[in-house]
């Protein structure tokens, strides 16, 4: 199953299971089914709850927050994640704050979906990774789609959390296959933190004895695993890749402070094993190098936050500081040969691992 | 009976309940400015002095199942909905018994189906979503949003009006057009008119030029019913005036402009219409608020756990 189909199935599933759920966005109705076809078939099955809207990102995001305020669940599609800048106010000043600024908890079941990232030559305003702009907002969770995490569980967890979430979906992933990692690697799922979905680990044999730990979100899985394979074949370097589903709050190295909720989301993932945080920390402790990789452009990024967290948690146990790999501090050009100079490539990860292990 | 004789036949003052509520809001706001002046309240506040009659006149036109969205200048809206001056004052002062434990303060209140926020225009799309929910789940209910003339500078207003009109949602937009956006007169911030803007989206517009609450209700009742029954957005524009500063001591208007606003103040009109009855009610509400201020000031600080 392709990632796009899995996500589409997740939307079908949530609309079917919960009759108070809405999906809202521009050009999402059949027969068009959304710019990336993620909403295909939804409006035919659930007319009245799948709403094609005017080009009004702020308006429709605020509208979704109004539905959430009334106890409905609302999923908004922002056609290109770059445009979520237009909805910054309803997300940050309304949805996120409504959860707590009135003195007691107000559930807001709301997801803002953002097709994200470059690699398709769409140019500076249709290729960005906007995650960093939503990191550190109290009351707001940031998730990223991954080929290793079942979107049915992820969407369920985002809505069940009762907090608004922004869901970043690397566009390139849509055409890739779900639950598939490059040979000779395999992956498992460990429960850590309280995101409600596990953390995926991609590794060769022993995930807690790899030379190098790489932490990266779903959009980087393909580039990271290609680099891992080259490092293995050419240098016999082993890496373990950690892929969280929820990027913020980032707590995958913390013990879960409550049972992961909803329980069903974990059981929906293959091979989940309990009490993962301690084992993740063991992996970090054993590694000779730790890298954080993201596609967002450098400066004030999610990766900086993760590196800081790891430093604070394990400073005395790390062999060397965490290495951070981001795209260049630049606009993202349209022409393919220029774009590839800005965005993180497989070779950047490969080079950085070797450089880190050289010390 | 002709229309003019109907007006003449009406008692000069609104009934006791309305008069008391008008005066409660007036004295509540005056007390707040006084407390600020004495340094007994921190932060900021925006009083609705001069505009009290707007929510009072709407009070019987709005039901419990309706949602009300208020803005930064929302004390009157809250008091007209709940008549809970102690809870509101405690909220503004961060004292025990605060509606929102002191987290929201003057401009962020949430209680039942009433919510205020401090960002201009933000609540219009939210109210549109609420109106969609109401249309689908409890037909006959509506979402009411208070905004000002200055709010029309925000793009979110137009996105929401467009959708509400296009999808036929029960949305009531109440515009308190007081002629000034903080320090900027309307003529320097708005091209065209509120009516022109509302009608451009196919939303009905009605302008209220009086502060007579009984008359306002008569005019608005059938229009508000239409919002409920026909799911037709309505923009009601109150031509009103702000007597006080935008917040506290920041009034840069020429003195004659403020004097002109005062000349049209409902308070002065009603005081002249029936001096004895008015004075009695006025004194009663003044004393009520004064006692309330002392009582709330003596309360312990409100408590809240940021991680809750």
XYZ file of C-alpha atoms in Angstrom:
667
model
C 0.000 0.000 0.000
C 1.279 3.420 -0.894
C 1.548 6.107 1.756
C -1.098 8.234 0.038
C -3.532 5.326 0.091
C -2.809 4.661 3.734
C -3.486 8.281 4.632
C -6.613 8.307 2.505
C -7.770 5.159 4.310
C -7.101 6.882 7.624
C -9.388 9.765 6.643
C -12.069 7.387 5.399
C -11.756 5.497 8.674
C -12.113 8.477 10.960
C -15.088 9.866 9.006
C -16.747 6.465 9.115
C -16.091 5.779 12.790
C -16.931 9.235 14.095
C -19.998 10.908 12.605
C -19.010 14.249 14.110
C -15.778 14.462 12.126
C -15.286 16.934 9.291
C -12.614 17.175 6.595
C -12.209 20.691 5.249
C -10.032 22.137 2.521
C -9.576 23.684 -0.882
C -10.292 21.537 -3.948
C -10.715 18.406 -1.858
C -14.039 17.319 -3.356
C -14.445 14.530 -5.871
C -13.705 14.075 -8.664
C -10.592 16.196 -8.065
C -9.947 14.796 -4.569
C -7.330 17.309 -3.460
C -4.152 18.571 -5.081
C -2.369 15.397 -3.957
C -5.465 13.162 -4.143
C -5.336 12.403 -0.430
C -9.036 13.175 -0.002
C -10.181 11.095 -2.948
C -13.552 9.461 -2.445
C -14.284 11.206 0.824
C -16.840 13.711 -0.422
C -18.748 11.047 -2.324
C -19.072 8.895 0.798
C -19.528 11.645 3.352
C -21.165 14.631 1.690
C -21.903 17.370 4.202
C -18.895 16.461 6.319
C -16.271 16.842 3.607
C -16.316 20.489 2.690
C -14.635 22.116 -0.281
C -13.895 25.703 0.637
C -12.924 29.029 -0.860
C -9.206 29.865 -0.884
C -9.204 31.087 2.717
C -6.620 29.314 4.873
C -7.158 31.542 7.912
C -10.928 31.318 7.556
C -11.174 27.568 7.194
C -8.681 26.890 9.988
C -10.652 29.169 12.293
C -13.825 27.461 11.137
C -12.341 24.082 12.014
C -11.459 25.433 15.446
C -15.091 26.497 15.863
C -16.251 22.968 15.096
C -13.676 21.580 17.530
C -14.870 24.000 20.178
C -18.355 22.511 19.826
C -17.018 18.993 20.350
C -16.690 17.944 16.717
C -13.403 16.756 15.230
C -12.037 18.706 12.284
C -9.233 17.929 9.857
C -8.083 20.778 7.633
C -6.045 20.279 4.481
C -3.707 23.139 3.643
C -3.026 22.555 -0.041
C 0.683 23.332 0.233
C 2.156 23.465 3.721
C 3.771 26.789 2.901
C 0.314 28.365 3.041
C -0.102 27.421 6.696
C 1.595 30.749 7.361
C -1.787 32.257 6.449
C -3.378 30.233 9.255
C -0.786 30.977 11.915
C -3.165 33.078 13.993
C -6.067 30.631 14.252
C -3.625 27.824 15.062
C -1.321 29.594 17.522
C -3.523 32.260 19.043
C -6.814 30.464 18.963
C -6.731 26.666 18.750
C -3.596 26.112 20.825
C -4.518 28.676 23.458
C -8.155 27.691 23.767
C -6.965 24.451 25.310
C -5.748 26.223 28.432
C -6.076 29.995 28.449
C -9.513 29.875 29.965
C -8.207 28.351 33.171
C -9.371 24.800 32.626
C -8.802 22.320 29.860
C -10.921 22.729 26.726
C -10.573 19.760 24.354
C -9.837 20.817 20.771
C -9.839 17.835 18.415
C -8.327 19.349 15.351
C -5.614 18.459 12.847
C -4.104 20.802 10.269
C -2.572 18.724 7.466
C 0.330 20.252 5.575
C 1.817 18.648 2.440
C 5.417 19.614 2.902
C 8.927 19.689 1.577
C 10.850 19.939 -1.679
C 12.338 17.582 -4.178
C 9.672 18.209 -6.759
C 10.869 21.478 -8.238
C 7.894 23.523 -7.044
C 10.062 26.464 -6.005
C 10.389 28.742 -2.982
C 6.734 29.056 -1.852
C 5.624 25.470 -2.523
C 8.539 23.452 -1.109
C 9.180 24.535 2.435
C 9.234 22.534 5.622
C 7.448 24.810 8.066
C 7.753 22.607 11.150
C 10.135 24.922 12.981
C 7.585 27.707 13.054
C 5.256 25.551 15.151
C 7.801 24.095 17.579
C 7.451 25.267 21.161
C 3.879 26.527 21.052
C 2.191 25.596 24.339
C -0.837 23.421 23.691
C 0.108 22.556 20.108
C 1.505 19.232 18.924
C 3.546 18.812 15.758
C 3.505 15.447 13.979
C 5.197 14.295 10.801
C 3.985 11.560 8.497
C 6.228 8.523 8.206
C 6.179 5.458 5.963
C 6.686 3.345 9.088
C 3.758 4.701 11.088
C 0.262 3.647 10.157
C -1.601 6.869 9.466
C -4.762 5.312 10.800
C -3.133 5.119 14.224
C -1.472 8.512 13.922
C -4.643 10.362 12.929
C -6.475 8.558 15.716
C -3.844 9.574 18.255
C -3.840 13.210 17.166
C -7.605 13.468 17.537
C -7.722 11.439 20.760
C -5.166 13.734 22.389
C -7.772 16.495 22.525
C -5.077 18.986 21.528
C -4.762 20.661 18.160
C -2.037 19.173 15.970
C -0.226 20.241 12.829
C 0.586 17.229 10.663
C 3.442 17.647 8.200
C 3.398 15.251 5.252
C 6.462 15.051 3.046
C 4.986 15.149 -0.446
C 7.581 12.762 -1.859
C 6.375 10.099 0.558
C 2.888 9.944 -0.942
C 4.061 7.674 -3.773
C 6.274 5.472 -1.602
C 5.310 2.124 -0.116
C 4.178 1.816 3.487
C 6.057 -0.277 6.036
C 8.970 -0.816 3.704
C 12.632 -0.306 4.591
C 15.670 -0.710 2.441
C 17.503 -4.051 2.501
C 19.265 -5.227 4.630
C 17.597 -3.226 7.372
C 14.537 -4.027 9.386
C 12.518 -1.976 11.799
C 10.540 -2.224 14.979
C 8.381 0.066 17.041
C 9.044 1.044 20.648
C 6.714 2.850 23.003
C 8.274 5.992 24.446
C 6.990 9.340 25.545
C 3.268 9.966 25.552
C 2.507 10.763 21.930
C 0.157 7.822 21.661
C 2.165 6.265 18.821
C 5.470 4.504 19.054
C 8.930 5.455 17.812
C 10.158 3.488 14.812
C 13.736 2.159 14.836
C 15.470 1.109 11.635
C 18.585 -1.010 12.220
C 20.732 -3.893 11.039
C 20.891 -6.339 13.934
C 21.181 -4.918 17.459
C 19.507 -1.471 17.657
C 21.173 -0.737 20.981
C 24.719 -1.382 19.776
C 24.912 0.730 16.616
C 27.962 2.907 15.941
C 25.729 5.815 15.174
C 22.255 6.983 16.140
C 20.297 9.121 13.702
C 17.106 10.874 14.789
C 14.995 12.015 11.855
C 11.326 12.538 11.013
C 9.371 10.512 8.468
C 10.284 12.593 5.447
C 13.976 11.753 5.906
C 13.620 7.979 6.198
C 14.512 7.228 2.585
C 17.567 9.490 2.440
C 18.768 8.369 5.866
C 18.447 4.645 5.125
C 20.237 5.027 1.786
C 23.101 6.734 3.591
C 23.018 3.983 6.233
C 23.332 1.299 3.587
C 26.265 3.005 1.904
C 27.987 3.433 5.277
C 27.459 -0.235 6.051
C 28.636 -1.535 2.703
C 31.533 0.828 2.227
C 32.726 1.358 5.803
C 31.062 -1.321 7.938
C 29.495 1.428 10.026
C 26.190 0.501 11.652
C 23.484 3.052 12.279
C 20.175 2.968 14.062
C 17.595 5.421 12.776
C 14.925 6.675 15.203
C 11.769 8.033 13.616
C 9.315 9.726 15.962
C 5.804 10.412 14.768
C 5.251 13.357 17.061
C 8.039 15.893 16.718
C 6.842 18.213 19.460
C 6.534 17.882 22.370
C 9.677 15.787 21.901
C 9.762 13.204 24.649
C 10.861 9.952 23.057
C 13.782 9.575 25.459
C 11.546 10.139 28.469
C 9.629 7.383 30.157
C 5.985 7.488 29.267
C 4.297 9.408 32.069
C 0.994 7.853 31.233
C -0.073 4.818 29.280
C 0.132 5.621 25.599
C -3.286 6.634 24.445
C -5.219 5.497 22.682
C -4.129 1.942 23.391
C -5.359 0.800 20.026
C -2.913 3.030 18.198
C 0.046 1.123 19.553
C -1.396 -2.264 18.861
C -2.037 -1.117 15.299
C 1.709 -0.741 14.764
C 3.750 -3.798 13.998
C 6.074 -5.253 16.574
C 5.569 -2.756 19.379
C 7.527 -3.530 22.525
C 7.051 -1.935 25.912
C 9.080 0.594 27.963
C 11.115 1.867 25.067
C 12.575 5.076 26.483
C 15.197 3.288 28.559
C 16.238 1.267 25.531
C 16.413 4.337 23.375
C 18.690 5.937 25.942
C 20.814 2.804 25.956
C 21.194 3.154 22.197
C 22.346 6.749 22.565
C 24.786 5.782 25.279
C 26.368 3.092 23.141
C 26.652 5.224 20.006
C 29.918 6.876 18.997
C 27.994 9.573 17.169
C 24.466 11.007 17.320
C 22.931 12.962 14.449
C 19.660 14.829 14.074
C 18.531 15.225 10.475
C 15.677 17.305 9.067
C 14.722 18.880 5.754
C 13.838 22.286 7.192
C 16.315 25.075 6.540
C 18.800 25.679 9.316
C 18.303 28.126 12.141
C 15.885 27.789 15.050
C 14.803 24.325 14.012
C 13.253 21.164 15.397
C 16.688 19.559 15.160
C 18.150 22.234 17.420
C 15.477 21.455 19.974
C 16.158 17.721 19.798
C 19.929 18.189 20.032
C 19.461 20.375 23.067
C 17.183 17.843 24.713
C 19.666 15.042 24.155
C 22.515 17.175 25.463
C 20.572 18.052 28.565
C 19.531 14.470 29.161
C 22.821 12.715 28.460
C 25.622 15.248 28.229
C 28.015 13.291 30.432
C 27.354 10.045 28.609
C 27.744 11.217 25.018
C 31.063 10.690 23.217
C 30.691 13.970 21.343
C 28.066 16.671 20.801
C 25.056 15.865 18.647
C 25.573 16.667 14.960
C 22.770 18.605 13.324
C 21.981 18.369 9.633
C 19.457 20.742 8.095
C 18.936 22.201 4.660
C 20.897 25.335 3.811
C 19.799 28.705 5.150
C 18.247 29.625 1.826
C 15.095 29.855 -0.223
C 14.384 26.635 -2.067
C 15.055 27.082 -5.785
C 12.811 25.644 -8.462
C 15.457 24.300 -10.838
C 16.377 20.748 -9.840
C 20.146 21.287 -9.931
C 19.812 24.323 -7.654
C 17.235 22.780 -5.352
C 19.463 19.800 -4.640
C 22.214 22.147 -3.469
C 19.924 23.555 -0.787
C 17.995 20.524 0.483
C 19.553 17.814 2.640
C 20.715 14.938 0.444
C 21.683 11.387 1.261
C 25.342 12.374 0.750
C 25.156 15.019 3.505
C 24.129 12.366 6.007
C 26.776 9.946 4.783
C 29.524 12.558 5.001
C 28.424 13.775 8.420
C 28.461 10.282 9.926
C 31.983 9.613 8.656
C 33.152 13.009 9.857
C 31.685 12.403 13.321
C 33.230 8.951 13.622
C 36.637 10.224 12.549
C 37.187 12.058 15.865
C -51.925 53.414 16.734
C -49.396 55.276 14.633
C -45.715 54.644 15.052
C -45.056 58.021 16.678
C -47.849 57.566 19.192
C -46.417 54.154 20.020
C -43.117 55.795 20.813
C -44.852 58.440 22.902
C -46.854 55.838 24.764
C -43.716 53.971 25.792
C -42.511 54.633 29.346
C -39.535 56.999 29.348
C -37.220 54.479 30.998
C -36.665 50.821 30.155
C -38.035 48.388 32.704
C -36.211 47.880 35.978
C -34.281 44.831 34.867
C -32.840 46.586 31.833
C -32.143 49.812 33.666
C -30.373 47.975 36.464
C -28.266 46.026 33.999
C -27.319 49.148 32.051
C -26.279 50.842 35.260
C -24.498 47.781 36.590
C -22.285 47.710 33.504
C -21.723 51.478 33.693
C -20.645 51.393 37.324
C -18.605 48.241 36.842
C -16.562 49.963 34.128
C -16.187 53.175 36.117
C -15.021 51.156 39.096
C -12.413 49.424 36.941
C -10.953 52.722 35.752
C -10.931 53.867 39.344
C -9.112 50.720 40.482
C -6.542 51.153 37.737
C -6.091 54.766 38.732
C -5.357 53.657 42.272
C -2.910 51.053 41.059
C -5.022 48.245 42.477
C -5.278 46.355 39.158
C -2.431 45.385 36.838
C -2.465 44.730 33.139
C -4.954 46.360 30.857
C -8.658 46.746 30.303
C -10.986 48.181 27.686
C -14.192 49.617 29.011
C -17.454 49.749 27.083
C -18.588 53.069 28.565
C -21.246 54.463 26.224
C -21.909 51.105 24.551
C -23.633 49.327 27.452
C -27.018 49.355 25.757
C -25.840 47.171 22.862
C -25.632 43.841 24.737
C -28.493 44.838 27.036
C -30.796 45.324 24.059
C -29.701 42.006 22.546
C -30.098 40.062 25.759
C -33.656 38.749 25.253
C -32.960 38.102 21.576
C -30.241 35.553 22.387
C -30.960 32.170 23.932
C -28.997 29.697 26.010
C -28.191 27.498 23.041
C -26.727 30.421 21.104
C -22.988 30.977 21.178
C -21.699 34.471 21.861
C -18.197 35.571 20.857
C -16.901 38.712 22.409
C -13.794 40.790 21.963
C -11.361 42.952 23.908
C -14.147 45.350 24.900
C -16.354 42.636 26.299
C -17.286 43.318 29.936
C -20.764 44.488 28.969
C -21.271 41.453 26.763
C -20.385 39.145 29.645
C -22.471 40.969 32.235
C -25.504 41.054 29.943
C -25.191 37.300 29.443
C -24.524 36.175 33.013
C -24.961 39.156 35.345
C -21.916 37.932 37.232
C -19.921 41.045 38.135
C -18.099 39.281 40.980
C -16.765 36.505 38.750
C -15.657 39.011 36.130
C -13.986 41.361 38.569
C -12.246 38.424 40.231
C -11.033 37.370 36.783
C -9.679 40.827 36.031
C -8.021 41.034 39.454
C -6.799 37.433 39.632
C -8.804 36.628 42.754
C -10.547 33.508 43.975
C -13.825 32.918 42.190
C -12.463 34.173 38.861
C -14.415 32.864 35.864
C -11.222 31.514 34.293
C -8.984 31.390 37.364
C -7.306 34.624 36.381
C -5.599 33.068 33.353
C -7.648 34.875 30.741
C -8.127 38.234 32.402
C -10.194 41.024 30.938
C -10.280 39.833 27.343
C -10.161 36.021 27.425
C -13.285 34.621 29.017
C -14.916 31.265 28.372
C -18.067 30.184 30.127
C -20.688 27.840 28.760
C -21.344 29.133 25.257
C -19.695 32.493 25.738
C -16.113 33.109 24.644
C -13.972 36.186 24.202
C -10.556 36.517 22.604
C -8.109 39.378 22.305
C -7.177 39.191 18.620
C -9.163 41.322 16.202
C -11.310 39.399 13.742
C -10.089 36.012 14.966
C -13.436 34.889 16.313
C -15.403 35.432 13.102
C -14.135 32.282 11.356
C -14.487 30.405 14.660
C -18.084 31.569 14.986
C -18.670 30.492 11.395
C -17.546 26.991 12.339
C -19.803 27.093 15.381
C -22.696 28.241 13.175
C -22.066 25.261 10.904
C -22.185 22.957 13.919
C -25.414 24.549 15.134
C -27.044 24.375 11.729
C -26.293 20.638 11.622
C -27.130 19.779 15.223
C -29.597 22.279 16.651
C -31.372 24.258 13.966
C -32.758 27.536 15.267
C -29.644 28.381 17.293
C -27.132 30.943 16.097
C -23.588 32.165 16.639
C -23.300 35.835 17.549
C -20.018 37.722 17.215
C -19.313 41.189 18.534
C -16.779 43.177 16.534
C -15.884 46.835 16.163
C -15.480 49.148 13.189
C -11.719 48.656 13.396
C -12.124 44.877 13.091
C -13.105 45.364 9.454
C -9.441 45.869 8.660
C -8.827 42.159 9.230
C -8.959 39.743 6.294
C -10.391 36.958 8.446
C -13.658 38.942 8.632
C -14.171 38.666 4.883
C -13.151 35.023 4.645
C -15.732 34.216 7.307
C -18.515 36.370 5.850
C -17.978 34.816 2.447
C -18.248 31.279 3.809
C -21.170 32.057 6.129
C -23.135 33.560 3.287
C -22.130 30.908 0.747
C -23.019 28.030 3.080
C -26.041 29.810 4.570
C -25.018 29.698 8.208
C -26.841 31.221 11.199
C -24.301 33.929 11.968
C -25.156 37.219 13.636
C -22.410 39.835 13.432
C -22.896 42.734 15.814
C -20.752 45.695 14.885
C -20.236 48.255 17.606
C -19.296 51.106 15.342
C -18.031 53.673 17.805
C -16.208 55.730 15.217
C -12.740 55.070 16.514
C -10.324 52.157 16.357
C -8.073 52.636 19.381
C -6.820 56.094 18.327
C -7.697 56.051 14.622
C -10.983 57.606 13.496
C -13.040 55.424 11.159
C -12.657 57.902 8.332
C -8.917 57.254 8.410
C -9.101 53.488 8.436
C -12.147 52.416 6.427
C -12.917 52.974 2.753
C -16.582 52.574 1.928
C -19.067 51.444 4.545
C -19.907 48.482 6.747
C -23.166 48.158 4.838
C -21.388 48.024 1.494
C -18.983 45.401 2.759
C -21.712 43.203 4.271
C -23.909 43.424 1.219
C -21.010 42.596 -1.071
C -21.136 39.111 0.433
C -24.890 38.834 0.234
C -25.222 39.256 3.993
C -28.128 41.321 5.222
C -27.223 44.594 6.938
C -29.199 46.625 9.436
C -28.117 49.848 11.056
C -29.235 50.851 14.555
C -29.113 54.562 15.309
C -30.805 54.675 18.671
C -29.856 53.648 22.193
C -33.464 52.908 23.153
C -33.279 49.236 24.101
C -36.993 48.591 23.649
C -37.046 50.126 20.212
C -33.877 48.260 19.212
C -35.452 44.958 20.209
C -38.556 45.652 18.188
C -36.481 46.437 15.145
C -34.128 43.497 15.493
C -36.419 40.705 16.654
C -37.737 39.757 13.209
C -34.297 40.046 11.645
C -32.677 37.818 14.254
C -35.476 35.312 13.736
C -34.606 35.223 10.071
C -31.011 34.365 10.941
C -32.322 31.393 12.890
C -34.991 30.201 10.531
C -33.446 30.974 7.175
C -29.773 30.543 8.037
C -29.055 33.925 6.635
C -26.094 35.867 8.047
C -26.996 39.272 9.410
C -24.715 42.205 10.120
C -26.201 44.613 12.647
C -24.303 47.863 12.833
C -24.818 49.913 15.967
C -23.889 53.552 15.493
C -22.554 54.055 18.978
C -19.894 55.980 20.850
C -17.027 55.214 23.117
C -17.035 57.590 26.042
C -13.829 56.447 27.664
C -10.295 55.892 26.514
C -9.342 52.891 24.373
C -7.880 51.294 27.473
C -6.709 53.482 30.354
C -5.717 57.124 30.063
C -4.843 56.831 26.365
C -7.516 59.060 24.886
C -5.996 61.516 22.405
C -9.281 62.674 20.908
C -10.022 66.398 20.943
C -12.105 67.354 23.956
C -15.060 68.415 21.793
C -15.269 64.972 20.214
C -15.583 63.372 23.641
C -18.101 66.043 24.677
C -20.193 65.226 21.635
C -20.146 61.539 22.559
C -21.201 62.404 26.076
C -24.080 64.475 24.740
C -25.464 61.315 23.097
C -24.889 59.121 26.117
C -27.895 56.966 27.037
C -27.073 57.643 30.685
C -27.702 61.362 30.328
C -30.843 60.795 28.278
C -32.370 58.414 30.784
C -31.383 60.548 33.771
C -33.302 63.435 32.253
C -36.287 61.315 31.268
C -37.221 60.267 34.802
C -34.783 61.820 37.259
C -36.170 60.316 40.449
C -36.508 56.730 39.316
C -33.183 56.921 37.517
C -31.358 58.335 40.521
C -32.670 55.577 42.746
C -31.575 52.848 40.366
C -28.276 54.579 39.698
C -27.428 54.845 43.370
C -28.402 51.233 43.982
C -26.049 49.932 41.266
C -23.263 52.274 42.320
C -23.509 50.929 45.858
C -23.740 47.340 44.617
C -20.536 47.692 42.624
C -18.736 49.526 45.430
C -19.544 46.724 47.859
C -18.511 44.144 45.286
C -15.165 45.829 44.726
C -14.342 45.712 48.414
C -15.487 42.116 48.701
C -13.487 40.872 45.697
C -10.378 42.880 46.633
C -10.363 41.094 49.987
C -10.345 37.641 48.394
C -7.171 35.535 48.175
C -5.349 35.236 44.858
C -6.695 32.796 42.316
C -4.852 29.513 41.851
C -3.916 27.712 38.659
C -1.469 25.001 37.730
C 0.215 25.767 34.389
C 0.669 22.071 33.705
C -2.971 21.214 34.345
